[in-house]
Amino acid sequence: MTIMTMTLDKQGLPLYRQIADAIAEQVAANTLQPGTKLPTHRALADALSVTVGTVTRAYAEAERRGIVEAKVGAGTYVCQTDKPLWTFAPPPTPGIMSFGYNVPPAINRADLISEALQQLAAHPNELNNLMLYQSPMGIAHHREILSKWLAQHNVKTDPNRLLFCSGAQNAMQLCLVTLCRAGDTILTDKLTYPGLLSLAKQLRLTVKPVEMDDEGMLPESLKAAYHQYQPRLVYMTPTLQNPTTATMSEERRHDVIRVCRELQLVILEDDINGILPKERPNPIVNLAPDDVIYVGGLAKTLAPGLRLGFLQLPERYYPHFVNALQNHSWMISPLLTAMASILLENGAANQILETIRDQMEARWRIAQAYLKDVDFRYHPNSFHGWLRLPDEWSLSEFLAESKARGVEVKSSELFVPAGYSAPPYVRIALSAPPDRETLEKGLHELADLLANPPLSDFAL
């Protein structure tokens, strides 16, 4: 543990801010190096003649700035600068076998997109109208088409409570901006989507994990976390959870709803993967439409380049979200929603979805031959799987060796809220390789790695 020295001005800025600023300055000057353990709250409070509460608030402020991280049961540490970051990169360079991102498998959409563009161009008056400003609620007819298409896939929505967004990530951002303030706490699964963690960090929100099992979030653990942290909302992905692929049974979904109603806790349901399975339980929004903010998008099922997401909102929230969307971007492009509406209405979206499902089932059949002897969880329609490393492999060694072989996977570190330990797992996105040759080459390298762990230091 490092003993920090700093001088406080009792007449200046709030003391907790001065302490947080001093920590930031010492980190910037490399006086406090990455991985350094900071003094306990009591030790620093005694050294600076301030209250323990002041130090607690200072450490929390430094954590919100991304300077330090509190590790449960271990103390507070200066953040490591070499930890993996969640950044969406361009397509990998030739020679890299990427299993990194949950992008849809490479398929030909050009003909279907061309037909939709021709249909738009055939009606110049309508096309001109799409070039004008529209209500932030979007065009009613487009919302009706989306609602009908979702109903085909067992998602019950009300067109008058739907909002378009610039992708599901933008939809989640609107949720956090509208419902939360800096310093608020949100609950998530113990392992969760890195994009949510990045948003929370940017907005200075604290993320606390809830224990989960093979179905996802545990209702009793959710109740305990609520009483401990007093969160603003709970975020969950009940179908094909990212990264574990866990899917809640319908009974579990009812149990979670019961707990959240009892606590008056808003559910943010991320269903971005929900339409991928051919069969799945009812989305939570179907079971509790007045208690759920539902997030979806067309990136996984249609085309990521369209960047069209959507929100289904409880009636009491709808006006606030319309105002937030207007303040954020005025409106979502009417041309974009018109294009998507044509694809949803003429059957192209369902055709693409079926092609994607068939592709993923074929890819998982190939993967079974290579990864049959490892602890690997997946769903045949999912883009990703969750692989437990053999005991002989440390997470850092496996990541380094896979990178050296030109294979990209995602570390479990990316899916853990700040301050919590990462389990020995990696996420493998089988949808990412552009063709079968790259897929099989990468799987061969992974299988060889898993079967040949490094020798123990004590091996004879």
XYZ file of C-alpha atoms in Angstrom:
460
model
C 0.000 0.000 0.000
C 1.358 3.423 -1.031
C 1.410 6.323 1.424
C 0.133 9.375 -0.452
C 1.197 12.917 0.385
C -0.973 15.910 -0.428
C -1.810 19.316 0.974
C -5.439 20.326 1.413
C -6.833 23.856 1.493
C -9.592 23.840 4.097
C -10.983 27.083 2.631
C -10.897 25.999 -1.004
C -12.789 23.441 -3.080
C -14.673 20.652 -1.289
C -12.116 18.401 0.380
C -13.187 15.274 -1.465
C -12.613 17.086 -4.784
C -9.156 18.196 -3.674
C -8.241 14.623 -2.750
C -9.560 13.263 -6.059
C -7.657 16.005 -7.952
C -4.463 15.177 -6.045
C -4.792 11.487 -6.904
C -5.321 12.425 -10.561
C -2.231 14.648 -10.554
C -0.064 11.943 -8.978
C -1.289 9.353 -11.484
C -0.592 11.751 -14.372
C 2.908 12.397 -13.001
C 3.447 8.621 -12.632
C 4.027 9.060 -8.908
C 1.163 6.624 -8.504
C 1.690 3.870 -11.053
C -0.951 1.552 -12.553
C -1.840 -1.246 -10.157
C -0.753 0.669 -7.053
C -2.922 -0.026 -4.005
C -4.143 3.140 -2.286
C -4.393 3.571 1.500
C -7.514 2.352 3.224
C -10.218 4.951 3.769
C -9.399 5.099 7.476
C -5.626 5.345 6.955
C -5.886 8.243 4.492
C -8.515 10.004 6.602
C -6.217 9.876 9.646
C -3.228 11.051 7.592
C -5.136 14.044 6.184
C -7.192 14.819 9.318
C -10.488 14.452 7.430
C -13.472 12.167 7.912
C -13.655 8.671 6.520
C -16.740 9.812 4.613
C -14.666 12.480 2.831
C -12.138 9.892 1.665
C -14.929 7.529 0.604
C -16.439 10.297 -1.490
C -13.013 11.211 -2.926
C -12.296 7.614 -3.967
C -15.762 7.383 -5.538
C -15.080 10.577 -7.500
C -11.709 9.228 -8.672
C -13.394 5.979 -9.698
C -16.022 7.855 -11.727
C -13.173 9.624 -13.532
C -11.681 6.251 -14.433
C -8.520 6.848 -12.394
C -8.939 4.153 -9.731
C -11.032 1.055 -9.255
C -12.362 -0.491 -6.067
C -11.849 -4.251 -5.961
C -14.343 -5.999 -3.742
C -12.650 -7.247 -0.578
C -9.212 -6.112 -1.748
C -9.122 -2.297 -1.632
C -8.749 0.557 -4.107
C -6.150 0.483 -6.893
C -4.877 2.798 -9.605
C -6.406 1.582 -12.866
C -4.286 -0.591 -15.109
C -3.549 1.089 -18.437
C -2.998 -2.204 -20.260
C -6.451 -3.655 -19.597
C -8.411 -4.563 -22.731
C -10.747 -1.855 -23.991
C -14.130 -2.250 -25.649
C -13.710 -0.392 -28.919
C -15.385 -1.359 -32.157
C -12.614 -1.765 -34.692
C -12.787 -1.824 -38.495
C -12.591 -5.205 -40.249
C -9.397 -7.036 -39.196
C -6.349 -6.933 -41.390
C -5.644 -9.943 -43.618
C -4.185 -12.813 -41.648
C -6.160 -12.054 -38.478
C -8.711 -14.719 -37.604
C -11.239 -12.610 -35.755
C -13.779 -14.075 -33.352
C -14.109 -10.700 -31.708
C -17.413 -8.974 -32.399
C -21.046 -10.086 -32.577
C -21.555 -8.942 -36.145
C -23.954 -10.844 -38.411
C -22.296 -13.382 -40.709
C -21.297 -12.056 -44.110
C -24.223 -12.545 -46.512
C -25.337 -10.871 -49.725
C -27.956 -8.185 -49.033
C -27.301 -6.109 -52.149
C -30.242 -7.325 -54.248
C -32.800 -6.845 -51.469
C -31.426 -3.407 -50.603
C -31.413 -2.391 -54.280
C -35.074 -3.359 -54.626
C -35.979 -1.270 -51.599
C -34.071 1.727 -52.948
C -35.840 1.389 -56.293
C -39.188 1.316 -54.514
C -38.310 4.547 -52.699
C -37.135 6.200 -55.922
C -40.368 5.260 -57.716
C -42.368 7.694 -55.564
C -40.660 11.114 -55.838
C -43.324 13.014 -53.867
C -42.992 10.626 -50.934
C -39.219 10.734 -51.226
C -39.236 14.547 -51.095
C -41.415 14.397 -47.993
C -38.852 12.131 -46.320
C -36.269 14.885 -46.808
C -38.206 17.239 -44.504
C -38.128 17.595 -40.736
C -40.469 15.180 -38.982
C -41.696 14.725 -35.421
C -39.137 13.146 -33.051
C -41.747 10.392 -32.559
C -41.119 9.356 -36.158
C -43.634 8.678 -38.905
C -46.654 6.830 -37.500
C -46.934 4.470 -40.480
C -43.327 3.355 -40.024
C -43.943 2.628 -36.347
C -47.002 0.570 -37.278
C -44.979 -1.508 -39.746
C -42.292 -2.145 -37.127
C -44.917 -3.147 -34.543
C -46.540 -5.629 -36.959
C -43.162 -7.145 -37.826
C -42.241 -7.520 -34.156
C -45.599 -9.224 -33.543
C -44.607 -11.846 -36.140
C -41.709 -12.661 -33.811
C -43.775 -12.681 -30.619
C -42.877 -9.200 -29.389
C -46.003 -7.276 -28.399
C -45.659 -3.522 -28.870
C -47.894 -0.488 -29.211
C -47.018 1.785 -32.163
C -47.990 4.775 -30.018
C -45.317 3.841 -27.467
C -42.517 3.028 -29.919
C -39.595 5.312 -30.660
C -36.924 4.856 -33.326
C -33.284 5.367 -32.311
C -29.890 5.361 -34.014
C -29.231 1.750 -33.078
C -29.789 -0.126 -29.820
C -26.718 1.498 -28.239
C -28.293 4.922 -28.777
C -31.544 3.569 -27.297
C -29.715 2.529 -24.114
C -27.964 5.891 -23.980
C -31.342 7.659 -24.112
C -32.546 5.462 -21.255
C -29.608 6.255 -19.007
C -29.600 9.965 -19.836
C -33.342 10.274 -19.252
C -33.671 8.210 -16.080
C -30.322 8.588 -14.332
C -28.032 11.279 -12.977
C -24.292 11.202 -12.283
C -23.662 9.172 -9.155
C -26.701 6.910 -9.562
C -26.346 3.132 -9.431
C -27.662 0.622 -11.949
C -27.754 -3.144 -11.543
C -26.669 -5.647 -14.190
C -25.884 -9.321 -14.492
C -22.582 -10.340 -12.921
C -21.280 -10.572 -16.496
C -22.748 -8.001 -18.839
C -22.545 -6.143 -22.140
C -19.410 -3.933 -22.360
C -21.300 -1.254 -24.301
C -23.524 -0.731 -21.256
C -20.455 -0.509 -19.000
C -18.903 2.094 -21.323
C -22.072 4.194 -21.332
C -22.294 4.049 -17.556
C -18.686 5.140 -17.198
C -19.195 8.052 -19.591
C -22.277 9.187 -17.653
C -20.579 8.654 -14.262
C -22.971 5.952 -13.189
C -21.987 3.140 -10.833
C -22.645 -0.411 -12.030
C -23.195 -3.141 -9.467
C -23.434 -6.819 -10.456
C -26.160 -9.277 -9.505
C -25.397 -12.964 -9.132
C -26.533 -15.178 -11.991
C -26.809 -18.856 -12.873
C -27.312 -20.760 -16.128
C -30.604 -18.906 -16.707
C -29.255 -15.453 -15.918
C -30.065 -13.060 -13.081
C -31.186 -14.597 -9.765
C -34.347 -12.956 -8.369
C -33.330 -13.202 -4.704
C -29.887 -11.774 -5.481
C -31.608 -8.942 -7.354
C -33.679 -8.171 -4.269
C -30.603 -8.206 -2.028
C -28.662 -5.934 -4.413
C -31.571 -3.486 -4.517
C -31.609 -3.129 -0.725
C -27.833 -2.766 -0.633
C -27.366 -0.242 -3.450
C -30.741 1.504 -4.013
C -30.363 1.434 -7.806
C -32.128 3.601 -10.363
C -32.883 0.650 -12.693
C -31.871 -2.896 -13.571
C -30.450 -3.828 -16.975
C -30.766 -7.384 -18.252
C -30.580 -9.432 -21.448
C -32.924 -12.356 -20.755
C -32.490 -14.015 -24.165
C -29.036 -15.069 -25.422
C -27.322 -13.042 -22.731
C -24.042 -11.415 -23.702
C -21.531 -12.987 -23.045
C -22.846 -16.220 -21.471
C -25.739 -17.011 -23.910
C -27.936 -17.669 -20.827
C -31.668 -17.558 -21.564
C -34.210 -17.155 -18.759
C -37.065 -19.614 -18.531
C -40.549 -18.112 -18.513
C -40.845 -18.985 -14.827
C -37.652 -17.042 -14.046
C -38.964 -14.081 -16.022
C -42.124 -14.017 -13.913
C -40.015 -14.233 -10.733
C -37.889 -11.269 -11.820
C -40.996 -9.244 -12.665
C -42.482 -10.035 -9.254
C -39.360 -8.778 -7.469
C -39.139 -5.618 -9.564
C -42.811 -4.796 -9.033
C -42.404 -5.287 -5.312
C -39.438 -2.899 -5.315
C -40.885 -0.529 -7.949
C -37.713 -1.099 -9.950
C -37.692 -0.329 -13.665
C -36.463 -3.126 -15.968
C -34.359 -2.179 -18.982
C -34.728 -5.235 -21.235
C -32.066 -5.512 -23.930
C -33.547 -7.853 -26.537
C -31.038 -7.172 -29.305
C -30.442 -10.937 -29.699
C -34.003 -11.935 -28.853
C -35.296 -12.523 -32.375
C -32.346 -14.696 -33.405
C -33.568 -17.960 -31.790
C -36.225 -19.862 -33.685
C -37.918 -20.516 -30.341
C -37.624 -18.607 -27.074
C -39.783 -17.622 -24.064
C -41.914 -14.493 -24.114
C -39.835 -11.319 -23.868
C -40.298 -9.663 -20.496
C -42.052 -6.715 -22.149
C -44.890 -9.063 -23.153
C -45.379 -10.081 -19.529
C -45.089 -6.643 -17.912
C -45.433 -3.855 -20.512
C -45.943 -1.147 -17.881
C -42.790 -2.091 -15.966
C -40.349 -2.607 -18.827
C -38.364 -0.370 -21.145
C -37.716 -2.584 -24.137
C -34.636 -2.080 -26.323
C -34.277 -3.703 -29.707
C -32.633 -3.105 -33.042
C -32.143 -4.384 -36.565
C -28.348 -4.678 -36.461
C -28.290 -8.422 -35.725
C -31.328 -9.448 -37.770
C -31.181 -7.167 -40.809
C -28.067 -5.038 -41.339
C -25.736 -3.235 -38.903
C -25.187 -0.439 -41.424
C -28.808 0.665 -41.154
C -28.176 1.721 -37.506
C -31.837 1.552 -36.567
C -32.887 0.676 -33.045
C -36.117 1.159 -31.169
C -37.649 1.575 -27.721
C -41.015 0.360 -26.439
C -41.837 2.494 -23.389
C -44.313 2.506 -20.520
C -46.832 5.244 -21.207
C -45.657 7.377 -18.265
C -42.152 7.626 -19.724
C -43.000 8.206 -23.361
C -43.194 12.057 -23.356
C -39.885 12.302 -21.474
C -38.112 10.085 -23.979
C -39.571 11.986 -26.937
C -38.152 15.162 -25.423
C -34.781 13.499 -24.783
C -34.579 12.221 -28.364
C -35.445 15.665 -29.710
C -32.763 17.279 -27.551
C -30.246 14.648 -28.575
C -30.743 14.504 -32.343
C -34.076 16.213 -33.168
C -35.263 13.113 -35.027
C -34.158 9.823 -36.524
C -33.694 10.012 -40.303
C -37.115 9.464 -41.986
C -35.292 8.111 -45.024
C -33.708 5.455 -42.823
C -36.985 4.404 -41.203
C -38.676 4.334 -44.619
C -35.964 2.069 -45.989
C -36.271 -0.291 -43.024
C -40.067 -0.276 -43.265
C -39.929 -1.502 -46.863
C -37.587 -4.342 -45.879
C -39.807 -5.305 -42.937
C -43.020 -5.157 -44.951
C -41.957 -6.898 -48.158
C -40.493 -9.960 -46.439
C -36.825 -9.125 -47.055
C -36.100 -8.794 -43.322
C -37.488 -12.259 -42.603
C -35.549 -13.667 -45.556
C -32.318 -12.195 -44.210
C -33.109 -13.450 -40.700
C -33.642 -17.011 -41.941
C -30.380 -16.866 -43.889
C -28.538 -15.689 -40.778
C -30.064 -18.472 -38.674
C -29.086 -21.100 -41.242
C -25.561 -19.691 -41.449
C -25.083 -19.789 -37.686
C -26.414 -23.333 -37.368
C -23.921 -24.418 -40.024
C -21.069 -22.616 -38.283
C -21.845 -24.203 -34.918
C -21.912 -27.657 -36.519
C -18.395 -26.971 -37.768
C -17.308 -25.673 -34.356
C -18.548 -28.809 -32.592
C -15.920 -30.853 -34.397
C -13.120 -28.610 -33.131
C -14.342 -27.728 -29.630
C -16.032 -30.970 -28.611
C -13.708 -31.621 -25.663
C -13.936 -28.211 -23.936
C -16.413 -26.458 -21.652
C -18.163 -24.303 -24.225
C -21.659 -22.834 -23.974
C -23.553 -21.672 -27.070
C -26.947 -21.613 -28.787
C -27.228 -22.748 -32.439
C -28.735 -19.403 -33.512
C -26.423 -17.241 -31.393
C -23.520 -15.255 -32.791
C -21.252 -15.977 -29.809
C -20.271 -18.687 -27.355
C -18.749 -18.621 -23.874
C -15.652 -20.765 -23.424
C -14.144 -21.760 -20.092
C -10.370 -22.110 -20.221
C -8.757 -25.320 -18.975
C -7.237 -24.962 -15.505
C -3.716 -25.060 -16.960
C -4.308 -21.796 -18.855
C -4.338 -18.427 -17.115
C -6.525 -15.843 -18.813
C -3.620 -13.505 -19.582
C -1.440 -16.291 -21.017
C -4.231 -17.584 -23.227
C -5.028 -14.122 -24.576
C -1.361 -13.442 -25.308
C -0.845 -16.764 -27.073
C -4.043 -16.525 -29.125
C -3.020 -13.032 -30.227
C 0.425 -14.322 -31.183
C -1.259 -16.908 -33.406
C -3.398 -14.263 -35.088
C -6.648 -15.274 -33.355
C -8.836 -12.576 -31.802
C -11.199 -13.458 -28.938
C -12.712 -11.298 -26.197
C -11.504 -11.511 -22.607
C -13.980 -11.967 -19.758
C -12.412 -8.817 -18.256
C -14.463 -6.757 -20.702
C -17.761 -8.067 -19.332
C -17.172 -7.460 -15.613
C -18.177 -4.228 -13.829
C -15.231 -2.214 -12.513
C -13.681 -3.582 -9.353
C -14.820 -7.176 -9.742
C -12.711 -10.186 -10.688
C -12.836 -11.751 -14.144
C -13.485 -15.513 -14.461
C -11.268 -17.690 -16.705
C -13.471 -17.392 -19.805
C -13.309 -15.900 -23.282
C -16.133 -15.001 -25.631
C -15.903 -16.371 -29.150
C -18.057 -14.757 -31.843
C -18.475 -17.444 -34.460
C -20.353 -15.010 -36.692
C -17.307 -12.787 -37.236
C -15.104 -14.772 -39.676
C -15.992 -13.709 -43.232
C -15.834 -17.199 -44.774
C -15.596 -20.876 -43.959
C -11.863 -21.075 -44.631
C -11.081 -18.368 -42.057
C -13.567 -19.908 -39.618
C -11.995 -23.354 -39.765
C -8.451 -22.017 -39.650
C -9.245 -20.018 -36.524
C -11.066 -22.932 -34.869
C -8.098 -25.190 -35.596
C -5.757 -22.737 -33.845
C -8.097 -22.417 -30.857
C -8.485 -26.183 -30.521
C -4.723 -26.635 -30.653
C -4.212 -23.959 -28.002
C -6.781 -25.490 -25.668
C -5.337 -28.965 -26.078
C -1.741 -27.850 -25.467
C -1.575 -25.602 -22.390
C 1.796 -24.271 -21.211
C 3.919 -26.547 -19.076
C 3.741 -25.981 -15.331
C 6.763 -24.410 -13.668
C 6.983 -27.590 -11.640
C 6.895 -29.990 -14.582
C 9.762 -32.453 -14.625
